[in-house]
Amino acid sequence: MENKRMVANEEQRRSPRNQKVPLTDSNGQNMATLFSPRFKSAAAMAGWDEEALLLASLIVEDTPDRDPKHKKRYVLHSKTPPNSSRKRRAQRSPQAPIPVVLDLDAEETPKIDSGRKKKEKKACVENEGKKACVENEGSKVGEGGNESKEKNPGDASSSSSLPCIDKLRDELSCAICLEICFEPSTTPCGHSFCRKCLRSAADKCGKKCPKCRQLISNGRSCTVNTVLWNTIQLLFPQEVEARKEASALNSRQQAQNLSPESAFFAYLRNDTQPLRVASSRSTNSMRSGTTATTTTTTTSTQENEDAALARMLQREIDEQRSLGTTRTRLARLRARRGGRGVSTSQHEDAALALRMQREEFMQTYRGSSQEQSSRLTSTSLARENLRAMASRAMNRRR
Amino acid sequence: MMISGGGGGGGKSSWSSSTSSWVPTTSVSASGKRIQREMVELNNDPPPDCSAGPKGDNLYHWIATIIGTPETPYQGGIFFLDIKFPIDYPFKPPEVVFKTRIYHCNVDPDGRVSMGILKDDWSPALTITKVLLEVRSIMTNPDPYNAVVPGIAHLYSGDRAKHDDIAAEWTVRFAK
């Protein structure tokens, strides 16, 4: 058994080395075909080296190309050495990114030998830590992506199919608002409430646990119980989503009741929709291959348009303000309620103003970081966030 | 299961239908939401011998009934209570007032119930269901040490039989 393993390991070590030498140039080609130079430079700015990019892209997007590679890797691990014809085929295949094979091999070996898993993992962290860690992150990102993809449709059925879901709902409800805990915070005595509820309870009813009246020492700096919060998000995605929307709506309405200006800013703060639209628009225009000059002309026309709209918005705000000063507050509220159209057009104007601001910002930075801004779309931003989270988790584990 | 709006009141459609028209305007406020949830929960799982619900269109003004527990001087009586929720409910206690006259050392002549949990011992985790159960429990076991009507408390600790007689008489006179 031990001997066989040794042999297998040696073969593994030898076989990639054999492949590595003739395939370095084809590797370079692969990079060229898979990633545009723009993307590479953007990635470089984001701190990704090319290998990491390849790895991440392969792991994140679980493409059908990956499956044959899996098989190939299994072939490599099998006790019989891969014959030369297979090797040649592997070399000829245009999309065989060899570094991936190498790195995944290093990762896969512990899977063969579960006993040595920990040791090897440590070794990989210490020695070629960078590669392995990047890959770990990548796989985590991949897992996270898959989870989030599968979560929503899966949970819609699971929340209704779980037999104890009503009991769970009771258990995970906040005793203060009687709804599913939103960002639950746990007291030192072990009772959990929505963070907001607990905070207002501490403010208004004294720093006692609402359930058992024990003292809460740090009632002001309540932290979210992440495990509980994640569990709640997994079990009751609809409720959580509804609550999020409700709170956003609520704050927006509150802002609307205060004054038109603050409503405008609250809208900017709360609603990321126009921001996303604007970013995707601008990236689309750049991705379609238009030169910088054409984009600037289009944006300048847009800017004129937006400036006009912003002026209109300003006028409207002024109008509303004068309304407010002449009439009573009640009348103003009634008028606004009657004319919902006014407020929605205000929102649209706010969105346009935001877009204008964004595009101005982008224009100033376009010269230096055109690629970066074009590629750092919401998805890559999200990916980067996940990356950061994963690395943080890695650091904590170490 | 979730019951949205006021459709969940089985049999008590008289007020549940009226609240359903009221829901959209209050759903923004946290207290309104919480009171509504309490209403749904109270309908789904009502406490024994108690019932409660909004008086009219106002979700913050409820009416409740407690049926006098057997083996007490209040047995057979139906006691009506007014419940007023403060605007920052559940962080402030509701105001509970007996509308039916009751001979009890913890209920003042105006009907206001004097209980720890309705004052300093209030906790936002308490619900109207728990409050009603607590009221029912002090009807069974008055607390003469925190009485608002000292005369009745004195009689209760000194001459329990006489106290019970008077209480039963009041029940027959006012609560039937």
Tab-separated table of N, CA and C in Angstrom, chain B residues 106-176:
chain	number	residue	atom	x	y	z
B	106	ASN	N	-56.343	45.783	43.581
B	106	ASN	CA	-55.346	46.276	42.627
B	106	ASN	C	-55.969	47.053	41.467
B	107	VAL	N	-57.283	47.280	41.559
B	107	VAL	CA	-57.956	48.047	40.518
B	107	VAL	C	-58.559	49.278	41.168
B	108	ASP	N	-58.129	50.446	40.703
B	108	ASP	CA	-58.590	51.673	41.360
B	108	ASP	C	-60.031	51.995	40.942
B	109	PRO	N	-60.670	52.933	41.637
B	109	PRO	CA	-62.095	53.201	41.346
B	109	PRO	C	-62.376	53.538	39.888
B	110	ASP	N	-61.372	54.067	39.174
B	110	ASP	CA	-61.587	54.362	37.756
B	110	ASP	C	-61.343	53.142	36.868
B	111	GLY	N	-60.962	52.047	37.476
B	111	GLY	CA	-60.759	50.818	36.711
B	111	GLY	C	-59.323	50.575	36.283
B	112	ARG	N	-58.431	51.519	36.582
B	112	ARG	CA	-57.039	51.336	36.143
B	112	ARG	C	-56.395	50.192	36.913
B	113	VAL	N	-55.774	49.310	36.174
B	113	VAL	CA	-55.138	48.147	36.782
B	113	VAL	C	-53.734	48.532	37.227
B	114	SER	N	-53.430	48.212	38.467
B	114	SER	CA	-52.101	48.520	38.987
B	114	SER	C	-51.306	47.221	39.062
B	115	MET	N	-50.427	47.083	38.119
B	115	MET	CA	-49.585	45.876	38.097
B	115	MET	C	-48.160	46.301	37.774
B	116	GLY	N	-47.228	45.568	38.341
B	116	GLY	CA	-45.817	45.862	38.080
B	116	GLY	C	-45.485	45.852	36.600
B	117	ILE	N	-46.010	44.851	35.899
B	117	ILE	CA	-45.619	44.727	34.494
B	117	ILE	C	-46.227	45.819	33.625
B	118	LEU	N	-47.231	46.535	34.161
B	118	LEU	CA	-47.771	47.641	33.384
B	118	LEU	C	-47.103	48.960	33.758
B	119	LYS	N	-46.119	48.869	34.655
B	119	LYS	CA	-45.394	50.089	35.048
B	119	LYS	C	-43.899	49.892	34.835
B	120	ASP	N	-43.192	49.796	35.961
B	120	ASP	CA	-41.732	49.745	35.862
B	120	ASP	C	-41.218	48.390	35.375
B	121	ASP	N	-41.989	47.367	35.628
B	121	ASP	CA	-41.516	46.040	35.243
B	121	ASP	C	-41.904	45.668	33.818
B	122	TRP	N	-42.394	46.625	33.085
B	122	TRP	CA	-42.755	46.338	31.700
B	122	TRP	C	-41.508	45.940	30.914
B	123	SER	N	-41.716	45.004	30.020
B	123	SER	CA	-40.632	44.621	29.130
B	123	SER	C	-41.195	44.548	27.717
B	124	PRO	N	-40.443	45.001	26.744
B	124	PRO	CA	-40.961	44.960	25.371
B	124	PRO	C	-41.220	43.540	24.865
B	125	ALA	N	-40.716	42.559	25.609
B	125	ALA	CA	-40.978	41.185	25.171
B	125	ALA	C	-42.346	40.696	25.633
B	126	LEU	N	-43.028	41.497	26.449
B	126	LEU	CA	-44.364	41.095	26.892
B	126	LEU	C	-45.387	41.423	25.811
B	127	THR	N	-46.407	40.593	25.749
B	127	THR	CA	-47.466	40.826	24.759
B	127	THR	C	-48.794	41.011	25.487
B	128	ILE	N	-49.791	41.414	24.729
B	128	ILE	CA	-51.118	41.606	25.315
B	128	ILE	C	-51.645	40.294	25.889
B	129	THR	N	-51.308	39.196	25.240
B	129	THR	CA	-51.722	37.894	25.755
B	129	THR	C	-51.197	37.690	27.174
B	130	LYS	N	-49.923	38.010	27.362
B	130	LYS	CA	-49.322	37.832	28.679
B	130	LYS	C	-49.929	38.801	29.682
B	131	VAL	N	-50.216	40.000	29.219
B	131	VAL	CA	-50.825	40.991	30.110
B	131	VAL	C	-52.199	40.496	30.578
B	132	LEU	N	-52.984	39.985	29.636
B	132	LEU	CA	-54.319	39.488	29.991
B	132	LEU	C	-54.223	38.315	30.962
B	133	LEU	N	-53.269	37.445	30.707
B	133	LEU	CA	-53.097	36.311	31.616
B	133	LEU	C	-52.704	36.787	33.004
B	134	GLU	N	-51.885	37.843	33.035
B	134	GLU	CA	-51.461	38.391	34.322
B	134	GLU	C	-52.661	39.017	35.048
B	135	VAL	N	-53.501	39.703	34.294
B	135	VAL	CA	-54.695	40.306	34.904
B	135	VAL	C	-55.579	39.193	35.474
B	136	ARG	N	-55.720	38.147	34.693
B	136	ARG	CA	-56.530	37.016	35.149
B	136	ARG	C	-55.935	36.405	36.419
B	137	SER	N	-54.603	36.381	36.458
B	137	SER	CA	-53.960	35.778	37.621
B	137	SER	C	-54.115	36.660	38.863
B	138	ILE	N	-54.092	38.004	38.713
B	138	ILE	CA	-54.303	38.814	39.928
B	138	ILE	C	-55.771	38.815	40.340
B	139	MET	N	-56.660	38.472	39.413
B	139	MET	CA	-58.059	38.327	39.817
B	139	MET	C	-58.215	37.103	40.706
B	140	THR	N	-57.414	36.108	40.446
B	140	THR	CA	-57.444	34.923	41.293
B	140	THR	C	-56.670	35.153	42.587
B	141	ASN	N	-55.523	35.781	42.465
B	141	ASN	CA	-54.673	36.036	43.623
B	141	ASN	C	-54.339	37.519	43.727
B	142	PRO	N	-55.193	38.294	44.379
B	142	PRO	CA	-54.891	39.728	44.530
B	142	PRO	C	-53.584	39.943	45.293
B	143	ASP	N	-52.976	41.088	45.033
B	143	ASP	CA	-51.698	41.404	45.678
B	143	ASP	C	-51.927	42.567	46.643
B	144	PRO	N	-52.279	42.269	47.890
B	144	PRO	CA	-52.630	43.343	48.830
B	144	PRO	C	-51.442	44.224	49.207
B	145	TYR	N	-50.235	43.755	48.942
B	145	TYR	CA	-49.066	44.556	49.349
B	145	TYR	C	-48.797	45.692	48.369
B	146	ASN	N	-49.313	45.579	47.151
B	146	ASN	CA	-49.166	46.667	46.187
B	146	ASN	C	-50.546	47.156	45.774
B	147	ALA	N	-51.383	47.330	46.755
B	147	ALA	CA	-52.774	47.667	46.463
B	147	ALA	C	-52.923	49.146	46.157
B	148	VAL	N	-53.932	49.468	45.375
B	148	VAL	CA	-54.282	50.875	45.137
B	148	VAL	C	-55.526	51.260	45.940
B	149	VAL	N	-56.257	50.251	46.377
B	149	VAL	CA	-57.396	50.534	47.246
B	149	VAL	C	-57.095	49.876	48.593
B	150	PRO	N	-56.534	50.660	49.529
B	150	PRO	CA	-56.077	50.052	50.791
B	150	PRO	C	-57.198	49.362	51.557
B	151	GLY	N	-58.416	49.923	51.483
B	151	GLY	CA	-59.537	49.333	52.220
B	151	GLY	C	-59.786	47.896	51.802
B	152	ILE	N	-59.810	47.686	50.506
B	152	ILE	CA	-60.074	46.333	50.016
B	152	ILE	C	-58.920	45.401	50.378
B	153	ALA	N	-57.707	45.925	50.297
B	153	ALA	CA	-56.534	45.109	50.633
B	153	ALA	C	-56.589	44.709	52.097
B	154	HIS	N	-56.979	45.671	52.926
B	154	HIS	CA	-57.056	45.409	54.362
B	154	HIS	C	-58.081	44.315	54.638
B	155	LEU	N	-59.237	44.459	53.970
B	155	LEU	CA	-60.296	43.472	54.159
B	155	LEU	C	-59.856	42.097	53.655
B	156	TYR	N	-59.142	42.119	52.524
B	156	TYR	CA	-58.685	40.866	51.912
B	156	TYR	C	-57.756	40.127	52.859
B	157	SER	N	-56.815	40.869	53.508
B	157	SER	CA	-55.889	40.178	54.407
B	157	SER	C	-56.533	39.891	55.752
B	158	GLY	N	-57.488	40.756	56.165
B	158	GLY	CA	-58.094	40.566	57.482
B	158	GLY	C	-59.271	39.604	57.468
B	159	ASP	N	-60.186	39.845	56.589
B	159	ASP	CA	-61.410	39.030	56.578
B	159	ASP	C	-61.687	38.580	55.148
B	160	ARG	N	-61.045	37.523	54.773
B	160	ARG	CA	-61.105	37.056	53.388
B	160	ARG	C	-62.541	36.717	52.975
B	161	ALA	N	-63.305	36.123	53.878
B	161	ALA	CA	-64.661	35.672	53.538
B	161	ALA	C	-65.544	36.868	53.195
B	162	LYS	N	-65.404	37.920	53.995
B	162	LYS	CA	-66.229	39.101	53.754
B	162	LYS	C	-65.851	39.756	52.422
B	163	HIS	N	-64.543	39.830	52.192
B	163	HIS	CA	-64.030	40.375	50.945
B	163	HIS	C	-64.611	39.615	49.764
B	164	ASP	N	-64.586	38.303	49.843
B	164	ASP	CA	-65.080	37.480	48.749
B	164	ASP	C	-66.570	37.674	48.535
B	165	ASP	N	-67.286	37.852	49.634
B	165	ASP	CA	-68.739	38.076	49.525
B	165	ASP	C	-69.029	39.358	48.766
B	166	ILE	N	-68.305	40.417	49.170
B	166	ILE	CA	-68.542	41.708	48.508
B	166	ILE	C	-68.177	41.613	47.034
B	167	ALA	N	-67.044	40.983	46.772
B	167	ALA	CA	-66.578	40.861	45.392
B	167	ALA	C	-67.593	40.089	44.556
B	168	ALA	N	-68.149	39.021	45.134
B	168	ALA	CA	-69.139	38.214	44.401
B	168	ALA	C	-70.390	39.033	44.149
B	169	GLU	N	-70.729	39.842	45.145
B	169	GLU	CA	-71.909	40.678	44.994
B	169	GLU	C	-71.709	41.695	43.865
B	170	TRP	N	-70.525	42.289	43.836
B	170	TRP	CA	-70.206	43.256	42.777
B	170	TRP	C	-70.232	42.563	41.413
B	171	THR	N	-69.746	41.351	41.387
B	171	THR	CA	-69.733	40.615	40.123
B	171	THR	C	-71.152	40.418	39.613
B	172	VAL	N	-72.042	40.024	40.535
B	172	VAL	CA	-73.434	39.805	40.127
B	172	VAL	C	-74.062	41.125	39.673
B	173	ARG	N	-73.710	42.199	40.393
B	173	ARG	CA	-74.335	43.478	40.079
B	173	ARG	C	-73.816	44.103	38.780
B	174	PHE	N	-72.528	43.998	38.544
B	174	PHE	CA	-71.956	44.777	37.427
B	174	PHE	C	-71.488	43.934	36.243
B	175	ALA	N	-71.207	42.663	36.500
B	175	ALA	CA	-70.517	41.905	35.444
B	175	ALA	C	-71.385	40.823	34.816
B	176	LYS	N	-72.684	40.879	35.071
B	176	LYS	CA	-73.511	39.841	34.461
B	176	LYS	C	-74.585	40.447	33.581
